[in-house]
Short mmCIF file of C-alpha atoms in Angstrom, two decimals:
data_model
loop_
_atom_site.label_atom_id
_atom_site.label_comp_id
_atom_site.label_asym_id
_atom_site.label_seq_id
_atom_site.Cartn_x
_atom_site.Cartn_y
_atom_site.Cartn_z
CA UNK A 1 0.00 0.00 0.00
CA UNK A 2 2.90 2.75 1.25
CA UNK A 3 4.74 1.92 -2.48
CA UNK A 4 1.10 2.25 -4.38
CA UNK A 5 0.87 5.75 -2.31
CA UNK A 6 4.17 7.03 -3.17
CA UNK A 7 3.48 6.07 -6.81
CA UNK A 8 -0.04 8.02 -6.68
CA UNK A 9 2.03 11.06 -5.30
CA UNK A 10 4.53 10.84 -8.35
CA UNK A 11 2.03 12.18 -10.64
CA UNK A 12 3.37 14.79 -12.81
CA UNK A 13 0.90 17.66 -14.15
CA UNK A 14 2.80 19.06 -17.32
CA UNK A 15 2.67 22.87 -17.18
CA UNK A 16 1.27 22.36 -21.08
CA UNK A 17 -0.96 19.81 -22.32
CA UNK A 18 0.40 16.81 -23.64
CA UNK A 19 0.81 15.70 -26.90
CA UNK A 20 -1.32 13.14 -27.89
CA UNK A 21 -1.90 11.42 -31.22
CA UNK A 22 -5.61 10.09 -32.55
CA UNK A 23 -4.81 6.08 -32.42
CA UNK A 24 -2.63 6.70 -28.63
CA UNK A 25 -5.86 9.25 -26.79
CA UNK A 26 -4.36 10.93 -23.60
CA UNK A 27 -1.39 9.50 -21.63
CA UNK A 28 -1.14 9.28 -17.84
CA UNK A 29 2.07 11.69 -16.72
CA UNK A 30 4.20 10.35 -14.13
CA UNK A 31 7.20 11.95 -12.68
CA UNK A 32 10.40 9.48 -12.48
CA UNK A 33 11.49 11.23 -9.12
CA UNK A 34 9.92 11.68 -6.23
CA UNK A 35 12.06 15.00 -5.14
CA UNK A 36 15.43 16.42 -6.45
CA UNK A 37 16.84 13.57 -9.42
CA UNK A 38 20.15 11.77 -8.71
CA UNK A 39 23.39 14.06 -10.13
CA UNK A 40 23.97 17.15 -10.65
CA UNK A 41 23.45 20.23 -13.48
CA UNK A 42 20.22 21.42 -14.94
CA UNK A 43 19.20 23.28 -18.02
CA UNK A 44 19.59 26.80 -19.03
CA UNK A 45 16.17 27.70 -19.89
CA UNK A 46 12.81 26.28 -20.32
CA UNK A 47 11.73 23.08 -22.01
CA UNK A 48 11.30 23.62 -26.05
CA UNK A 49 9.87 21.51 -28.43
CA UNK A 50 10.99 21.56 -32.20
CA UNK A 51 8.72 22.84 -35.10
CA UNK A 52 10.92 23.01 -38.08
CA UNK A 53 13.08 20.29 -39.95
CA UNK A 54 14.70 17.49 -38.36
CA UNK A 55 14.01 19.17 -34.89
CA UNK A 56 10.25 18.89 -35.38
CA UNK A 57 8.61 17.01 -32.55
CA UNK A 58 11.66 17.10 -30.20
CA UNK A 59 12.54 17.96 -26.66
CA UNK A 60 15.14 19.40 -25.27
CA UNK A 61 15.87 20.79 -21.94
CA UNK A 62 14.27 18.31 -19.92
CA UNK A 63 14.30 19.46 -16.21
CA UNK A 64 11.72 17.55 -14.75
CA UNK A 65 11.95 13.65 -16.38
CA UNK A 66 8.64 11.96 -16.55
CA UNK A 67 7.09 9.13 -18.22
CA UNK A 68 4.03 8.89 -20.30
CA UNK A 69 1.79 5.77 -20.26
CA UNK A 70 -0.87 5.10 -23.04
CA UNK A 71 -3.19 2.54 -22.42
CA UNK A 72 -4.23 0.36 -25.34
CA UNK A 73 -7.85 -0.91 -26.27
CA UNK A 74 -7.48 -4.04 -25.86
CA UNK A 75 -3.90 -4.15 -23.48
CA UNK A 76 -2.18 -7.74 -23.13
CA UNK A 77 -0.05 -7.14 -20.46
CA UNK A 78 3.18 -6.61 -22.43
CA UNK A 79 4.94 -3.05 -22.23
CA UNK A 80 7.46 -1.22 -23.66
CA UNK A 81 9.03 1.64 -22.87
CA UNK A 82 10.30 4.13 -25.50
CA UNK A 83 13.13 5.59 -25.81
CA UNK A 84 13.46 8.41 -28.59
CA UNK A 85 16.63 9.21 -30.26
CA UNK A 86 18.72 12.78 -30.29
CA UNK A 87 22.15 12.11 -29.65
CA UNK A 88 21.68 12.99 -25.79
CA UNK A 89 21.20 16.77 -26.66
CA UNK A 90 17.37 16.13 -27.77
CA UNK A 91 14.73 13.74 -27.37
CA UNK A 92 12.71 12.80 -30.61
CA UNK A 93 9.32 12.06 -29.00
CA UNK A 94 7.47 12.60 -32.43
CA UNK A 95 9.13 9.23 -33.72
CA UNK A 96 8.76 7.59 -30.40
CA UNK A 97 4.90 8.69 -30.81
CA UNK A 98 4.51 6.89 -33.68
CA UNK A 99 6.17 3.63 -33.13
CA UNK A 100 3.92 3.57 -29.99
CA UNK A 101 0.86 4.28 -31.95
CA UNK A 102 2.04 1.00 -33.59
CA UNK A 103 2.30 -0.96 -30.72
CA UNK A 104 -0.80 0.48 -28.96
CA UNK A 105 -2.78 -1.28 -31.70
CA UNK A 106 -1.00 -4.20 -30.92
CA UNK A 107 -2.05 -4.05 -27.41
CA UNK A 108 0.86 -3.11 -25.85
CA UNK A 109 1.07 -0.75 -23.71
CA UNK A 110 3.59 2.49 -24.99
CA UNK A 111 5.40 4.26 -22.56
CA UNK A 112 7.24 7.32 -23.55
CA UNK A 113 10.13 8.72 -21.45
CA UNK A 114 11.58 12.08 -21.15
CA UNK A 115 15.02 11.79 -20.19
CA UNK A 116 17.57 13.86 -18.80
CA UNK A 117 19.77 14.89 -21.31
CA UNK A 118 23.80 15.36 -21.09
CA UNK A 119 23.61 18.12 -24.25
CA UNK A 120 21.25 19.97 -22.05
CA UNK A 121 23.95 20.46 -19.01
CA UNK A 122 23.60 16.95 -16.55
CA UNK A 123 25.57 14.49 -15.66
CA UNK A 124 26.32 12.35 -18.43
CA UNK A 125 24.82 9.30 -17.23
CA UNK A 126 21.25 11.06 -16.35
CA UNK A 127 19.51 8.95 -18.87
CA UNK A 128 20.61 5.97 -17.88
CA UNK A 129 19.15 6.88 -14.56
CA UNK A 130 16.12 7.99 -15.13
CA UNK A 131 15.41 5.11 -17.97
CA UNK A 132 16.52 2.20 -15.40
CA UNK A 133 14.05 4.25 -12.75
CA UNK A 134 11.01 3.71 -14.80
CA UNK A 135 11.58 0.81 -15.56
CA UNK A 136 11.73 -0.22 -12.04
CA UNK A 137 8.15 2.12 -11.32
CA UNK A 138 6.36 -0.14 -14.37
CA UNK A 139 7.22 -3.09 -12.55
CA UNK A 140 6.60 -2.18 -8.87
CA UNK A 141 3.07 -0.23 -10.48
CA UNK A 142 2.10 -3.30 -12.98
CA UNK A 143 -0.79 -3.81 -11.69
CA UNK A 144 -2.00 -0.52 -11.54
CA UNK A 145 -1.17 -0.60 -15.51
CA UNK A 146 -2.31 -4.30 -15.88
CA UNK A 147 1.04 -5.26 -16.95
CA UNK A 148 2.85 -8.72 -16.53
CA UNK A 149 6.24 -7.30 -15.05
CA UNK A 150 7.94 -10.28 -16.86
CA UNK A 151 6.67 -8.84 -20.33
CA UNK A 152 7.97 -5.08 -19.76
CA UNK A 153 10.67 -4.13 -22.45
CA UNK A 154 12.53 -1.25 -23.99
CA UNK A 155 12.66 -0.02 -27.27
CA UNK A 156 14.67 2.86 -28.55
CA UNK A 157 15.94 4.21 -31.35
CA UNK A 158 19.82 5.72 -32.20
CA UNK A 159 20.44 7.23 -28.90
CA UNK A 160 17.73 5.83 -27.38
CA UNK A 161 19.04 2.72 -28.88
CA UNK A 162 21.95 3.21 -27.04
CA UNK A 163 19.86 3.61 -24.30
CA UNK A 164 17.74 0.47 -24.78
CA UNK A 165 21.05 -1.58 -25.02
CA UNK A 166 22.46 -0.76 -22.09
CA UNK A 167 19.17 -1.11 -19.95
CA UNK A 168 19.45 -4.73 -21.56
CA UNK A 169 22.85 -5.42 -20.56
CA UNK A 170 23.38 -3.48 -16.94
CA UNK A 171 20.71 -4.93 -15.60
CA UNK A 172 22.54 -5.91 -12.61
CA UNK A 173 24.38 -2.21 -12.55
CA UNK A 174 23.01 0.45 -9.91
CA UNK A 175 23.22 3.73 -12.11
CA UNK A 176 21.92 5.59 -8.76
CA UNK A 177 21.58 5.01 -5.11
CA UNK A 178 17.88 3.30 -4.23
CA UNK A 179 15.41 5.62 -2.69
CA UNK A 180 12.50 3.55 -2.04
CA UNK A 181 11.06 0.13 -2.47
CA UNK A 182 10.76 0.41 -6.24
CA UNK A 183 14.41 0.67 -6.36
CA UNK A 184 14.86 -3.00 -4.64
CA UNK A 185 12.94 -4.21 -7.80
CA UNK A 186 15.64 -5.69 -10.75
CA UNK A 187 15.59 -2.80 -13.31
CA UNK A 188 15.89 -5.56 -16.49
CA UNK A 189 13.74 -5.42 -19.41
CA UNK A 190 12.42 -8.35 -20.62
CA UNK A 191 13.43 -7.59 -24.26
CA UNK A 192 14.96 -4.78 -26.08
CA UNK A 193 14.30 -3.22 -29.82
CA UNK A 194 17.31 -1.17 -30.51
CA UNK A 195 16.19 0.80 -33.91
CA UNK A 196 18.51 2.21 -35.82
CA UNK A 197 21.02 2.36 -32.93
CA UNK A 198 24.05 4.07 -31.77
CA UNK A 199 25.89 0.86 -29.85
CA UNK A 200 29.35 1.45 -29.51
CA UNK A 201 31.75 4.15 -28.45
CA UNK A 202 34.96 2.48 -29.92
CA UNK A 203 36.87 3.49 -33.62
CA UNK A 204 36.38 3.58 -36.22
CA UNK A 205 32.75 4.08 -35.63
CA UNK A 206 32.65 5.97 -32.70
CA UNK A 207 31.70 9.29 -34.26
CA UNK A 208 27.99 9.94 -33.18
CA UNK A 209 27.05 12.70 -30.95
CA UNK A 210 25.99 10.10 -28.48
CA UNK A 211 29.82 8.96 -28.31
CA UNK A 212 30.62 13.11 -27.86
CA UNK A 213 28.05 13.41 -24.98
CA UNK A 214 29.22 10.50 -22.73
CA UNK A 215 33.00 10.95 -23.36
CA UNK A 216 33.53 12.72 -20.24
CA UNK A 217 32.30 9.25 -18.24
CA UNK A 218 34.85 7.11 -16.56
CA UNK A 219 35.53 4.16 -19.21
CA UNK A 220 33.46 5.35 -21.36
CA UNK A 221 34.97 3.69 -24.20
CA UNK A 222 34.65 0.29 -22.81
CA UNK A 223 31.61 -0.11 -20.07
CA UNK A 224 29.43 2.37 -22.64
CA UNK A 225 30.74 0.36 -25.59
CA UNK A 226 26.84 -2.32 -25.20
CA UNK A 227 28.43 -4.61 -27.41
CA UNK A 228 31.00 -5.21 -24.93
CA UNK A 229 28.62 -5.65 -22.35
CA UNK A 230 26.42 -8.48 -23.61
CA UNK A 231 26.48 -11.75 -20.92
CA UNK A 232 24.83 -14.79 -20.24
CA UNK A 233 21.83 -12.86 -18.72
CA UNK A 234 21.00 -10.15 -21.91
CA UNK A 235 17.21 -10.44 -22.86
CA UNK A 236 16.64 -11.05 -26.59
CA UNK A 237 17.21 -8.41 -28.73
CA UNK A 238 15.67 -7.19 -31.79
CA UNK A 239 17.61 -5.06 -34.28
CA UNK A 240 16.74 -2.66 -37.36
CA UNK A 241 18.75 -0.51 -39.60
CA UNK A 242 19.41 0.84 -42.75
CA UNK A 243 22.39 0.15 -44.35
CA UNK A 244 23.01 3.51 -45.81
CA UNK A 245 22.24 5.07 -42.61
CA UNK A 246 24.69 8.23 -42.14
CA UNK A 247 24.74 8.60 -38.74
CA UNK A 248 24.98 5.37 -36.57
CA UNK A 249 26.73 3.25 -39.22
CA UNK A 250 25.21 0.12 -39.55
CA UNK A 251 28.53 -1.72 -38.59
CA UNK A 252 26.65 -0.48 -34.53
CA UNK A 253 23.96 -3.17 -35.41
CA UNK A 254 26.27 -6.03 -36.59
CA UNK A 255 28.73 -5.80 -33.80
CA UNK A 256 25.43 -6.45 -31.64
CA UNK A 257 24.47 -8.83 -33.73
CA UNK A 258 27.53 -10.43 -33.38
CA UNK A 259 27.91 -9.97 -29.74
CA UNK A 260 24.63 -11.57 -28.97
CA UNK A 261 25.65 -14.43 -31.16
CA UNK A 262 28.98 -15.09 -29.60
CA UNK A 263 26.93 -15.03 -25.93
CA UNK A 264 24.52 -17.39 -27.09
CA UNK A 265 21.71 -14.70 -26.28
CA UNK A 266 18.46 -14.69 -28.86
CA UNK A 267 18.95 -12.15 -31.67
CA UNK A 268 17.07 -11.22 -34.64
CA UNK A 269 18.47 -8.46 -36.94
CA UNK A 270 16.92 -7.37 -39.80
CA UNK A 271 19.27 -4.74 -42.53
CA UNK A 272 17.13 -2.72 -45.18
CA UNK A 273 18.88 -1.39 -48.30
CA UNK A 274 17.59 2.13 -47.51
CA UNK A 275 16.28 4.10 -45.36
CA UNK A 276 18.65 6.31 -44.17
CA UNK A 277 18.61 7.56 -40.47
CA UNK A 278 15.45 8.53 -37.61
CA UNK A 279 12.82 6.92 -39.97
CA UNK A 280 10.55 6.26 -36.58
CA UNK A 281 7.76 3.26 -37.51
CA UNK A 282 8.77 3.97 -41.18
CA UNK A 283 6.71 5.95 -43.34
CA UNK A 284 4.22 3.99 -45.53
CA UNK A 285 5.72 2.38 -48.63
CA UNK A 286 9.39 2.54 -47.48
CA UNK A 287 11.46 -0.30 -46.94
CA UNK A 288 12.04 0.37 -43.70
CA UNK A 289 7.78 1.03 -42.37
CA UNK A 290 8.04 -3.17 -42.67
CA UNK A 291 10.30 -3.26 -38.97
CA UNK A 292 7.21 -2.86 -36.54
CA UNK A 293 5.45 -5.73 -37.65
CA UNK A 294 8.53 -7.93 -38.13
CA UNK A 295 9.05 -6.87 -34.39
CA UNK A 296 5.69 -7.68 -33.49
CA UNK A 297 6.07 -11.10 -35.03
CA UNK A 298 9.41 -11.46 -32.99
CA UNK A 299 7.77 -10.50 -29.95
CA UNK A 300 5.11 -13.28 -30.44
CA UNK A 301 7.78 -16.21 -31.66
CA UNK A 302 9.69 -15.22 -27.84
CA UNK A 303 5.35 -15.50 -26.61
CA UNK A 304 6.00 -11.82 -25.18
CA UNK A 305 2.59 -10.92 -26.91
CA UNK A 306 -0.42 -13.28 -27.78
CA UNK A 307 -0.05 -14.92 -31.47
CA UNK A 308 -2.37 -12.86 -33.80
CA UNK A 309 -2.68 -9.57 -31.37
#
């Protein structure tokens, strides 16, 4: 009862409405943090969204992380919480909107994150605290949700991809001290997507502003590098990613690949032709719009979702 109380209080009331999109209706806001977040820094100004370009549909200047939960029509007890790319300097949460429009129909339940951001002035390994957080809250608030904790993933995409894989792989790490009883909870998804994803922080492909933004970490190279962190405990993992992508060469995806392989861990990678980079669910026609429902299909062949939903 005292942890379903202290959940109840972490309700976050955005200071604008949120966004929401037709097939998705109006999320539930939740703050990751009871009081003052874990490290140190903040941003210099006030949240912004993009409108124009590339930037369209992000965040940046996160100050107050918080989680968004959309509840499906017909919800199966699998989850997955979303983590939108930006090379740790932004958050695209119109891509991450769409996949979980996607999944939504699928009956899972979406859950969007806002993370910290290093680009916006915190410590360089905010997201990874406020991602493993929430992922501990969906489990110790499952039933509030109607979730299976033992069916509550990640999926990201480039950073957030990033992100996603090392979730996966550090389950067992402590990226902050506990707080409360959510935090005795393991913080492990049960699967990961990693979409178009930045993976590793070594040459010759270690040029990605995600690589820039966590250089300043202890190790970085190495315990950052989730290829090099993939063990006998790593959930499945389900890759995507274009092979002319120009911004998280696809040689990130095959070392995973590969490192899942040489673990004996479940893998399923699928390269498209084209597609280029931060294609979201894929728009209609493209090569790359045909990843969500190979994922679903994965999802179902590991019996993380019901066959046919």
């Amino acid at each position: 009862m005292r942890l379903l109380l202290s959940l109840v209080a972490a309700i976050f009331v955005a200071a604008t409405p949120a966004l929401a999109q037709d097939g998705l209706g109006k999320p539930e806001v939740y703050a990751v943090w009871p009081g003052k977040a874990p490290g140190f820094g903040k941003p210099s100004g006030p949240e912004k969204v993009g409108n124009e370009g590339g930037q369209t549909g992000s965040y940046s200047n996160i100050s107050e992380p918080r989680y968004e939960v959309y509840r499906p029509a017909h919800p199966n007890g699998a989850a997955a919480l979303l983590l939108g790319g930006g090379g740790y300097f932004r958050i695209q949460i119109g891509s991450a909107k769409d996949v979980a429009e996607k999944l939504a129909a699928a009956g899972i339940t979406p859950v969007i994150l806002y993370y910290r951001l290093p680009g916006d002035g915190w410590n360089a390994d905010a997201p990874f605290q406020d991602a493993q957080r929430t992922l501990r809250l969906l489990k110790a608030g499952a039933k509030r949700w109607g979730l299976d904790p033992a069916r509550i993933g990640v999926v990201g995409m480039s950073a957030g991809g990033h992100l996603a894989g090392m979730m996966a792989t550090q389950g067992g790490h402590d990226f902050y001290p506990a707080i409360d009883e959510a935090d005795k909870l393991s913080a492990a998804p049960a699967f990961a997507g990693m979409i178009y994803p930045v993976v590793s922080m070594r040459p010759p492909i270690d040029t990605t502003q995600t690589r820039k933004k966590l250089s300043t970490l202890p190790d970085y190279r190495d315990f950052y590098s989730v290829e090099a962190q993939v063990g006998p405990e790593t959930p499945p993992v389900f890759l995507a990613h274009a092979a002319d992508d120009p911004i998280a060469n696809v040689e990130h995806s095959l070392r995973m690949f590969a490192a899942m392989r040489a673990a004996g861990r479940p893998v399923e990678m699928h390269v498209f032709e084209k597609g280029g980079h931060s294609w979201g669910a894929g728009k209609p026609g493209t090569l790359v719009s045909q990843w969500p429902e190979l994922f679903l299909n994965w999802l179902r062949s590991h019996q993380l979702i019901p066959a046919g939903k």
